Amino acid sequence: MPDTAKDPLDRAMGALVGGALGDALGMPTQLLSPARIAELYGHVEDFIAPFANHPVSKGLAAGTITDDTEQALLLGRILVESGDRFDHKRWVNALLDWERAVKARGSYDLLGPSTKRAIDAINSGVPEEEAGRSGDTNGAAMRIAPVGIMMPLEPLGAFVDKVAETCRATHNTSIAIASAAAVAAAVSRGVAGGGWRDASASAVAAARRGATLGHWVTGGDIAARIVWAQDIVRGKAIRDAIRLITDLVGTGVASQESVPAAFAVLEVARGDAWKAAVISANLGGDTDTIGAIAAGMAGACTGFSRLPQQHIARLKGIDMSEVRALAADLVTARVAKSASGKDAAA
Ligand SMILES: [Mg+2]
């Protein structure tokens, strides 16, 4: 059997499919409190169907992915189609088409608050590139993995600029760009062959740089909060770590809560994607997004071949051949960029 552990394509697939595992596992628990999760489902450690009256996930089958995975794949396609200059109009239209399709299939899990606000602004005449000036929630970070797959981490300035470019229409704020840069950097480091600790260090550096871009908004510093969130859970038993994440870091849709929470989960799971997904699913709050981010970063650092294939086989709403084609296109673009850069591993 060939060693796929350092293969960029395997790691790219690990990022996308790892994210899907975290997303689908958290689908039935999203928006609930930890106590309600325990009462309804017990400890979640496998795909389950949401309870009948779940506010956004009702009716979905166990193992179904949500907006996190769908929008990441969508962004990936727009990146490939855009070439060097990100096509904002194409991206916004893709998001609009996506929401129409989601509504048509009767889903209640629609666009998040920042993306929705930006699209409303565009519909009332604001140019695509200016609509995201107040978007500070976690939607950019949740779907950013394809940028990390496509872009070599060095030079860091170009890397973070590309992240910021894809955030412009919906999340053009210091907090959202820092958050998306952190997650993308962790994925990129993984695709280049790095482990989860290397990935966390790269994330902090990228978040610092990302925080200088976009419209400044108030909120805790993302880089500092990632370092802090990982510090407070390091070496802790899972139950204690979960308590620290829910009580102190926070699991809300705010970037400064859910993104550091995802890094804390990565730390507690010690880079194991499925463990990260399980921890996230039981946190309460934005479980599916925290799970998608944490397990996606973990998957990038282990590769697809080391993810639990028996769970992957039960994912619903995802076309694995489509994911593989996208991962290949993104890695091809990365290799072309790396040929003139310093990212020797990919
Ligand atoms: Mg979701």
mmCIF file of C-alpha atoms in Angstrom, residues 18-341:
data_model
loop_
_atom_site.group_PDB
_atom_site.id
_atom_site.type_symbol
_atom_site.label_atom_id
_atom_site.label_comp_id
_atom_site.label_asym_id
_atom_site.label_seq_id
_atom_site.Cartn_x
_atom_site.Cartn_y
_atom_site.Cartn_z
ATOM 1 C CA GLY A 18 -13.046 15.668 7.838
ATOM 2 C CA GLY A 19 -15.082 18.879 7.805
ATOM 3 C CA ALA A 20 -18.104 16.972 6.518
ATOM 4 C CA LEU A 21 -17.810 14.467 9.391
ATOM 5 C CA GLY A 22 -17.814 17.245 11.987
ATOM 6 C CA ASP A 23 -20.670 19.018 10.235
ATOM 7 C CA ALA A 24 -22.902 15.919 9.964
ATOM 8 C CA LEU A 25 -22.233 14.790 13.525
ATOM 9 C CA GLY A 26 -23.155 18.242 14.858
ATOM 10 C CA MET A 27 -26.205 18.649 12.600
ATOM 11 C CA PRO A 28 -28.756 17.273 15.138
ATOM 12 C CA THR A 29 -27.230 19.130 18.111
ATOM 13 C CA GLN A 30 -26.702 22.595 16.617
ATOM 14 C CA LEU A 31 -28.342 25.499 18.495
ATOM 15 C CA LEU A 32 -29.091 23.332 21.540
ATOM 16 C CA SER A 33 -27.666 23.661 25.051
ATOM 17 C CA PRO A 34 -25.356 20.911 26.319
ATOM 18 C CA ALA A 35 -28.063 19.918 28.836
ATOM 19 C CA ARG A 36 -30.709 19.632 26.117
ATOM 20 C CA ILE A 37 -28.346 17.558 23.963
ATOM 21 C CA ALA A 38 -27.773 15.156 26.857
ATOM 22 C CA GLU A 39 -31.497 14.968 27.589
ATOM 23 C CA LEU A 40 -32.527 14.334 23.965
ATOM 24 C CA TYR A 41 -29.707 12.138 22.712
ATOM 25 C CA GLY A 42 -27.385 11.194 25.579
ATOM 26 C CA HIS A 43 -23.706 11.491 24.655
ATOM 27 C CA VAL A 44 -23.520 11.856 20.860
ATOM 28 C CA GLU A 45 -20.818 9.680 19.342
ATOM 29 C CA ASP A 46 -22.397 8.525 16.113
ATOM 30 C CA PHE A 47 -24.586 10.038 13.401
ATOM 31 C CA ILE A 48 -28.145 10.492 14.596
ATOM 32 C CA ALA A 49 -31.340 12.007 13.208
ATOM 33 C CA PRO A 50 -32.442 15.321 14.773
ATOM 34 C CA PHE A 51 -35.459 15.319 17.079
ATOM 35 C CA ALA A 52 -38.771 16.025 15.343
ATOM 36 C CA ASN A 53 -38.981 19.735 16.234
ATOM 37 C CA HIS A 54 -35.362 20.729 15.720
ATOM 38 C CA PRO A 55 -35.492 24.395 14.638
ATOM 39 C CA VAL A 56 -33.260 24.045 11.555
ATOM 40 C CA SER A 57 -32.296 20.382 11.155
ATOM 41 C CA LYS A 58 -35.762 18.769 11.396
ATOM 42 C CA GLY A 59 -36.402 16.139 8.756
ATOM 43 C CA LEU A 60 -32.758 15.486 7.894
ATOM 44 C CA ALA A 61 -31.520 11.895 7.967
ATOM 45 C CA ALA A 62 -28.687 10.848 10.280
ATOM 46 C CA GLY A 63 -25.300 11.658 8.720
ATOM 47 C CA THR A 64 -26.552 14.533 6.553
ATOM 48 C CA ILE A 65 -24.143 17.428 5.999
ATOM 49 C CA THR A 66 -25.309 21.054 6.234
ATOM 50 C CA ASP A 67 -24.437 24.535 4.982
ATOM 51 C CA ASP A 68 -20.881 24.320 6.329
ATOM 52 C CA THR A 69 -19.844 21.591 3.926
ATOM 53 C CA GLU A 70 -22.056 22.741 1.062
ATOM 54 C CA GLN A 71 -20.731 26.294 1.151
ATOM 55 C CA ALA A 72 -17.123 25.128 1.480
ATOM 56 C CA LEU A 73 -17.531 23.037 -1.679
ATOM 57 C CA LEU A 74 -19.265 25.970 -3.373
ATOM 58 C CA LEU A 75 -16.435 28.351 -2.472
ATOM 59 C CA GLY A 76 -13.942 25.782 -3.723
ATOM 60 C CA ARG A 77 -15.617 25.675 -7.121
ATOM 61 C CA ILE A 78 -15.740 29.463 -7.386
ATOM 62 C CA LEU A 79 -12.035 29.627 -6.482
ATOM 63 C CA VAL A 80 -11.160 27.180 -9.242
ATOM 64 C CA GLU A 81 -13.371 29.001 -11.765
ATOM 65 C CA SER A 82 -12.090 32.453 -10.708
ATOM 66 C CA GLY A 83 -8.404 31.922 -11.461
ATOM 67 C CA ASP A 84 -6.108 34.542 -9.941
ATOM 68 C CA ARG A 85 -8.701 37.208 -9.247
ATOM 69 C CA PHE A 86 -11.621 36.113 -7.073
ATOM 70 C CA ASP A 87 -14.926 36.638 -8.889
ATOM 71 C CA HIS A 88 -17.134 38.336 -6.275
ATOM 72 C CA LYS A 89 -20.204 38.502 -8.509
ATOM 73 C CA ARG A 90 -19.999 34.805 -9.327
ATOM 74 C CA TRP A 91 -19.575 33.999 -5.628
ATOM 75 C CA VAL A 92 -22.552 36.070 -4.501
ATOM 76 C CA ASN A 93 -24.716 34.589 -7.246
ATOM 77 C CA ALA A 94 -23.603 31.112 -6.189
ATOM 78 C CA LEU A 95 -24.649 31.841 -2.591
ATOM 79 C CA LEU A 96 -28.031 33.139 -3.791
ATOM 80 C CA ASP A 97 -28.565 30.070 -5.976
ATOM 81 C CA TRP A 98 -27.537 27.888 -3.063
ATOM 82 C CA GLU A 99 -30.128 29.447 -0.766
ATOM 83 C CA ARG A 100 -32.832 29.092 -3.414
ATOM 84 C CA ALA A 101 -31.964 25.396 -3.804
ATOM 85 C CA VAL A 102 -31.945 24.893 -0.038
ATOM 86 C CA LYS A 103 -35.391 26.490 0.281
ATOM 87 C CA ALA A 104 -36.694 24.416 -2.627
ATOM 88 C CA ARG A 105 -35.778 21.200 -0.860
ATOM 89 C CA GLY A 106 -37.644 22.381 2.239
ATOM 90 C CA SER A 107 -34.639 22.964 4.493
ATOM 91 C CA TYR A 108 -34.730 25.500 7.317
ATOM 92 C CA ASP A 109 -30.935 25.815 7.542
ATOM 93 C CA LEU A 110 -30.406 28.919 5.417
ATOM 94 C CA LEU A 111 -27.736 31.619 5.043
ATOM 95 C CA GLY A 112 -26.066 32.783 8.262
ATOM 96 C CA PRO A 113 -26.481 36.314 9.683
ATOM 97 C CA SER A 114 -23.467 38.014 8.050
ATOM 98 C CA THR A 115 -23.960 36.406 4.650
ATOM 99 C CA LYS A 116 -27.677 37.180 4.716
ATOM 100 C CA ARG A 117 -27.031 40.825 5.617
ATOM 101 C CA ALA A 118 -24.473 41.167 2.836
ATOM 102 C CA ILE A 119 -26.793 39.658 0.231
ATOM 103 C CA ASP A 120 -29.605 41.977 1.308
ATOM 104 C CA ALA A 121 -27.205 44.918 0.913
ATOM 105 C CA ILE A 122 -26.210 43.747 -2.577
ATOM 106 C CA ASN A 123 -29.860 43.389 -3.532
ATOM 107 C CA SER A 124 -30.398 47.019 -2.513
ATOM 108 C CA GLY A 125 -27.551 48.240 -4.714
ATOM 109 C CA VAL A 126 -24.369 47.976 -2.636
ATOM 110 C CA PRO A 127 -21.474 46.670 -4.787
ATOM 111 C CA GLU A 128 -20.421 43.048 -4.079
ATOM 112 C CA GLU A 129 -16.996 44.132 -2.872
ATOM 113 C CA GLU A 130 -18.409 46.463 -0.207
ATOM 114 C CA ALA A 131 -21.311 44.455 1.163
ATOM 115 C CA GLY A 132 -19.395 42.586 3.871
ATOM 116 C CA ARG A 133 -18.282 45.590 5.901
ATOM 117 C CA SER A 134 -20.057 44.495 9.079
ATOM 118 C CA GLY A 135 -19.905 40.707 8.699
ATOM 119 C CA ASP A 136 -18.162 39.395 11.799
ATOM 120 C CA THR A 137 -19.738 35.986 12.509
ATOM 121 C CA ASN A 138 -18.180 32.613 11.699
ATOM 122 C CA GLY A 139 -19.501 31.981 8.173
ATOM 123 C CA ALA A 140 -16.242 32.848 6.438
ATOM 124 C CA ALA A 141 -14.204 30.598 8.738
ATOM 125 C CA MET A 142 -16.651 27.700 8.362
ATOM 126 C CA ARG A 143 -16.244 27.524 4.556
ATOM 127 C CA ILE A 144 -12.635 28.666 4.092
ATOM 128 C CA ALA A 145 -10.871 25.258 3.870
ATOM 129 C CA PRO A 146 -10.599 25.322 0.036
ATOM 130 C CA VAL A 147 -8.493 28.504 0.234
ATOM 131 C CA GLY A 148 -6.113 26.660 2.557
ATOM 132 C CA ILE A 149 -5.937 23.775 0.101
ATOM 133 C CA MET A 150 -5.279 25.993 -2.912
ATOM 134 C CA MET A 151 -2.863 28.477 -1.365
ATOM 135 C CA PRO A 152 0.662 27.694 -0.149
ATOM 136 C CA LEU A 153 1.186 29.308 3.263
ATOM 137 C CA GLU A 154 4.239 31.232 2.114
ATOM 138 C CA PRO A 155 4.486 34.068 1.437
ATOM 139 C CA LEU A 156 2.079 34.683 4.328
ATOM 140 C CA GLY A 157 1.060 38.133 3.054
ATOM 141 C CA ALA A 158 -0.264 36.708 -0.218
ATOM 142 C CA PHE A 159 -1.937 33.872 1.641
ATOM 143 C CA VAL A 160 -3.861 36.130 4.014
ATOM 144 C CA ASP A 161 -4.687 38.542 1.185
ATOM 145 C CA LYS A 162 -6.375 35.673 -0.690
ATOM 146 C CA VAL A 163 -8.382 34.783 2.423
ATOM 147 C CA ALA A 164 -9.424 38.436 2.788
ATOM 148 C CA GLU A 165 -10.380 38.598 -0.898
ATOM 149 C CA THR A 166 -12.828 35.715 -0.511
ATOM 150 C CA CYS A 167 -14.280 37.340 2.644
ATOM 151 C CA ARG A 168 -14.857 40.731 1.046
ATOM 152 C CA ALA A 169 -18.464 40.323 -0.095
ATOM 153 C CA THR A 170 -19.797 38.917 3.171
ATOM 154 C CA HIS A 171 -17.234 39.088 6.011
ATOM 155 C CA ASN A 172 -14.942 42.063 5.393
ATOM 156 C CA THR A 173 -14.053 42.690 9.039
ATOM 157 C CA SER A 174 -10.894 42.264 11.113
ATOM 158 C CA ILE A 175 -12.439 39.519 13.254
ATOM 159 C CA ALA A 176 -13.901 37.467 10.418
ATOM 160 C CA ILE A 177 -10.769 37.729 8.273
ATOM 161 C CA ALA A 178 -8.512 36.820 11.213
ATOM 162 C CA SER A 179 -10.742 33.820 11.941
ATOM 163 C CA ALA A 180 -10.863 32.624 8.352
ATOM 164 C CA ALA A 181 -7.107 33.178 7.982
ATOM 165 C CA ALA A 182 -6.460 31.042 11.070
ATOM 166 C CA VAL A 183 -8.530 28.129 9.792
ATOM 167 C CA ALA A 184 -7.199 28.373 6.233
ATOM 168 C CA ALA A 185 -3.616 28.497 7.510
ATOM 169 C CA ALA A 186 -4.124 25.377 9.615
ATOM 170 C CA VAL A 187 -5.486 23.572 6.552
ATOM 171 C CA SER A 188 -2.670 24.813 4.327
ATOM 172 C CA ARG A 189 -0.027 23.694 6.809
ATOM 173 C CA GLY A 190 -1.698 20.287 6.931
ATOM 174 C CA VAL A 191 -1.805 19.976 3.141
ATOM 175 C CA ALA A 192 1.913 20.819 3.096
ATOM 176 C CA GLY A 193 2.540 17.832 5.402
ATOM 177 C CA GLY A 194 2.353 19.528 8.805
ATOM 178 C CA GLY A 195 0.895 18.063 11.989
ATOM 179 C CA TRP A 196 -1.862 19.649 14.071
ATOM 180 C CA ARG A 197 0.528 21.462 16.417
ATOM 181 C CA ASP A 198 2.377 23.044 13.451
ATOM 182 C CA ALA A 199 -1.026 23.909 12.012
ATOM 183 C CA SER A 200 -2.074 25.669 15.221
ATOM 184 C CA ALA A 201 1.113 27.762 15.205
ATOM 185 C CA SER A 202 0.555 28.770 11.568
ATOM 186 C CA ALA A 203 -3.039 29.633 12.391
ATOM 187 C CA VAL A 204 -2.001 32.081 15.092
ATOM 188 C CA ALA A 205 0.482 33.832 12.788
ATOM 189 C CA ALA A 206 -2.124 34.108 10.018
ATOM 190 C CA ALA A 207 -4.797 35.361 12.429
ATOM 191 C CA ARG A 208 -2.487 38.153 13.614
ATOM 192 C CA ARG A 209 -1.995 39.280 10.059
ATOM 193 C CA GLY A 210 -5.660 38.844 9.142
ATOM 194 C CA ALA A 211 -6.704 41.090 12.029
ATOM 195 C CA THR A 212 -5.016 44.037 10.302
ATOM 196 C CA LEU A 213 -7.272 43.714 7.249
ATOM 197 C CA GLY A 214 -10.894 44.618 6.590
ATOM 198 C CA HIS A 215 -13.045 46.981 8.623
ATOM 199 C CA TRP A 216 -12.052 46.955 12.263
ATOM 200 C CA VAL A 217 -14.749 45.710 14.589
ATOM 201 C CA THR A 218 -14.591 45.293 18.325
ATOM 202 C CA GLY A 219 -14.171 41.864 19.877
ATOM 203 C CA GLY A 220 -11.503 39.725 21.515
ATOM 204 C CA ASP A 221 -8.342 39.214 19.442
ATOM 205 C CA ILE A 222 -8.630 35.960 17.477
ATOM 206 C CA ALA A 223 -4.921 35.028 17.570
ATOM 207 C CA ALA A 224 -4.667 35.652 21.314
ATOM 208 C CA ARG A 225 -7.893 33.768 21.966
ATOM 209 C CA ILE A 226 -6.736 30.739 19.951
ATOM 210 C CA VAL A 227 -3.534 30.555 22.022
ATOM 211 C CA TRP A 228 -5.506 31.013 25.251
ATOM 212 C CA ALA A 229 -8.233 28.509 24.354
ATOM 213 C CA GLN A 230 -5.664 25.816 23.558
ATOM 214 C CA ASP A 231 -3.702 26.628 26.742
ATOM 215 C CA ILE A 232 -6.645 26.258 29.091
ATOM 216 C CA VAL A 233 -7.673 22.821 27.779
ATOM 217 C CA ARG A 234 -4.199 21.347 27.257
ATOM 218 C CA GLY A 235 -3.759 18.091 29.194
ATOM 219 C CA LYS A 236 -7.301 18.228 30.591
ATOM 220 C CA ALA A 237 -9.681 15.251 30.641
ATOM 221 C CA ILE A 238 -12.282 15.526 27.866
ATOM 222 C CA ARG A 239 -15.184 16.195 30.253
ATOM 223 C CA ASP A 240 -13.286 19.033 31.980
ATOM 224 C CA ALA A 241 -12.118 20.442 28.669
ATOM 225 C CA ILE A 242 -15.665 20.522 27.325
ATOM 226 C CA ARG A 243 -16.756 22.466 30.411
ATOM 227 C CA LEU A 244 -13.972 25.005 29.922
ATOM 228 C CA ILE A 245 -14.869 25.457 26.270
ATOM 229 C CA THR A 246 -18.590 25.927 26.920
ATOM 230 C CA ASP A 247 -18.160 28.117 30.013
ATOM 231 C CA LEU A 248 -15.180 30.272 29.052
ATOM 232 C CA VAL A 249 -14.363 30.123 25.348
ATOM 233 C CA GLY A 250 -17.989 30.061 24.214
ATOM 234 C CA THR A 251 -19.678 28.153 21.407
ATOM 235 C CA GLY A 252 -21.771 30.861 19.753
ATOM 236 C CA VAL A 253 -21.888 31.975 16.138
ATOM 237 C CA ALA A 254 -19.567 34.885 17.056
ATOM 238 C CA SER A 255 -16.165 34.297 15.435
ATOM 239 C CA GLN A 256 -14.318 35.126 18.649
ATOM 240 C CA GLU A 257 -16.140 32.246 20.388
ATOM 241 C CA SER A 258 -16.574 29.414 17.896
ATOM 242 C CA VAL A 259 -13.229 29.720 16.098
ATOM 243 C CA PRO A 260 -11.039 29.592 19.246
ATOM 244 C CA ALA A 261 -13.401 26.832 20.455
ATOM 245 C CA ALA A 262 -12.583 24.791 17.332
ATOM 246 C CA PHE A 263 -8.859 25.153 18.050
ATOM 247 C CA ALA A 264 -9.430 24.101 21.665
ATOM 248 C CA VAL A 265 -11.274 21.038 20.357
ATOM 249 C CA LEU A 266 -8.342 20.272 18.040
ATOM 250 C CA GLU A 267 -6.071 20.406 21.098
ATOM 251 C CA VAL A 268 -8.275 18.152 23.250
ATOM 252 C CA ALA A 269 -8.678 15.666 20.399
ATOM 253 C CA ARG A 270 -4.919 15.843 19.794
ATOM 254 C CA GLY A 271 -5.500 16.146 16.089
ATOM 255 C CA ASP A 272 -7.888 13.180 15.743
ATOM 256 C CA ALA A 273 -10.652 14.260 13.342
ATOM 257 C CA TRP A 274 -13.372 11.903 14.563
ATOM 258 C CA LYS A 275 -12.626 12.694 18.216
ATOM 259 C CA ALA A 276 -12.797 16.383 17.331
ATOM 260 C CA ALA A 277 -16.172 15.822 15.686
ATOM 261 C CA VAL A 278 -17.534 13.950 18.730
ATOM 262 C CA ILE A 279 -16.336 16.582 21.207
ATOM 263 C CA SER A 280 -17.807 19.371 19.074
ATOM 264 C CA ALA A 281 -21.185 17.662 18.661
ATOM 265 C CA ASN A 282 -21.677 17.622 22.435
ATOM 266 C CA LEU A 283 -20.585 21.204 23.136
ATOM 267 C CA GLY A 284 -23.904 22.835 22.368
ATOM 268 C CA GLY A 285 -24.268 26.090 20.463
ATOM 269 C CA ASP A 286 -22.804 26.127 16.972
ATOM 270 C CA THR A 287 -21.819 22.455 17.165
ATOM 271 C CA ASP A 288 -21.877 21.679 13.456
ATOM 272 C CA THR A 289 -19.705 24.642 12.516
ATOM 273 C CA ILE A 290 -17.227 24.090 15.358
ATOM 274 C CA GLY A 291 -17.115 20.416 14.355
ATOM 275 C CA ALA A 292 -16.670 21.206 10.668
ATOM 276 C CA ILE A 293 -13.794 23.594 11.419
ATOM 277 C CA ALA A 294 -12.057 21.399 14.007
ATOM 278 C CA ALA A 295 -12.403 18.089 12.163
ATOM 279 C CA GLY A 296 -11.542 19.753 8.849
ATOM 280 C CA MET A 297 -8.271 21.097 10.253
ATOM 281 C CA ALA A 298 -7.554 17.715 11.856
ATOM 282 C CA GLY A 299 -8.330 15.903 8.599
ATOM 283 C CA ALA A 300 -5.938 18.175 6.704
ATOM 284 C CA CYS A 301 -3.196 17.177 9.145
ATOM 285 C CA THR A 302 -3.796 13.406 8.960
ATOM 286 C CA GLY A 303 -5.114 12.912 5.445
ATOM 287 C CA PHE A 304 -8.264 11.239 4.160
ATOM 288 C CA SER A 305 -6.735 7.753 4.297
ATOM 289 C CA ARG A 306 -6.543 7.984 8.103
ATOM 290 C CA LEU A 307 -10.123 9.131 8.612
ATOM 291 C CA PRO A 308 -12.742 6.578 9.785
ATOM 292 C CA GLN A 309 -13.965 5.144 6.472
ATOM 293 C CA GLN A 310 -16.951 3.381 8.082
ATOM 294 C CA HIS A 311 -18.358 6.765 9.098
ATOM 295 C CA ILE A 312 -17.493 8.419 5.790
ATOM 296 C CA ALA A 313 -19.501 5.705 4.002
ATOM 297 C CA ARG A 314 -22.595 6.838 5.942
ATOM 298 C CA LEU A 315 -22.367 10.546 5.120
ATOM 299 C CA LYS A 316 -25.406 11.896 3.267
ATOM 300 C CA GLY A 317 -25.796 14.876 0.956
ATOM 301 C CA ILE A 318 -22.232 14.771 -0.296
ATOM 302 C CA ASP A 319 -20.981 13.414 -3.633
ATOM 303 C CA MET A 320 -17.565 11.963 -2.908
ATOM 304 C CA SER A 321 -16.479 11.915 -6.573
ATOM 305 C CA GLU A 322 -17.325 15.611 -6.790
ATOM 306 C CA VAL A 323 -15.271 16.279 -3.641
ATOM 307 C CA ARG A 324 -12.355 14.327 -5.075
ATOM 308 C CA ALA A 325 -12.481 16.277 -8.359
ATOM 309 C CA LEU A 326 -12.568 19.590 -6.496
ATOM 310 C CA ALA A 327 -9.688 18.577 -4.204
ATOM 311 C CA ALA A 328 -7.645 17.617 -7.278
ATOM 312 C CA ASP A 329 -8.339 20.953 -8.996
ATOM 313 C CA LEU A 330 -7.402 22.904 -5.861
ATOM 314 C CA VAL A 331 -4.181 20.924 -5.376
ATOM 315 C CA THR A 332 -3.297 21.462 -9.059
ATOM 316 C CA ALA A 333 -3.737 25.207 -8.551
ATOM 317 C CA ARG A 334 -1.601 25.003 -5.406
ATOM 318 C CA VAL A 335 1.204 23.181 -7.164
ATOM 319 C CA ALA A 336 1.205 25.816 -9.931
ATOM 320 C CA LYS A 337 1.485 28.587 -7.311
ATOM 321 C CA SER A 338 4.138 26.665 -5.353
ATOM 322 C CA ALA A 339 6.303 26.235 -8.439
ATOM 323 C CA SER A 340 7.242 29.888 -8.111
ATOM 324 C CA GLY A 341 7.122 29.978 -4.293
#
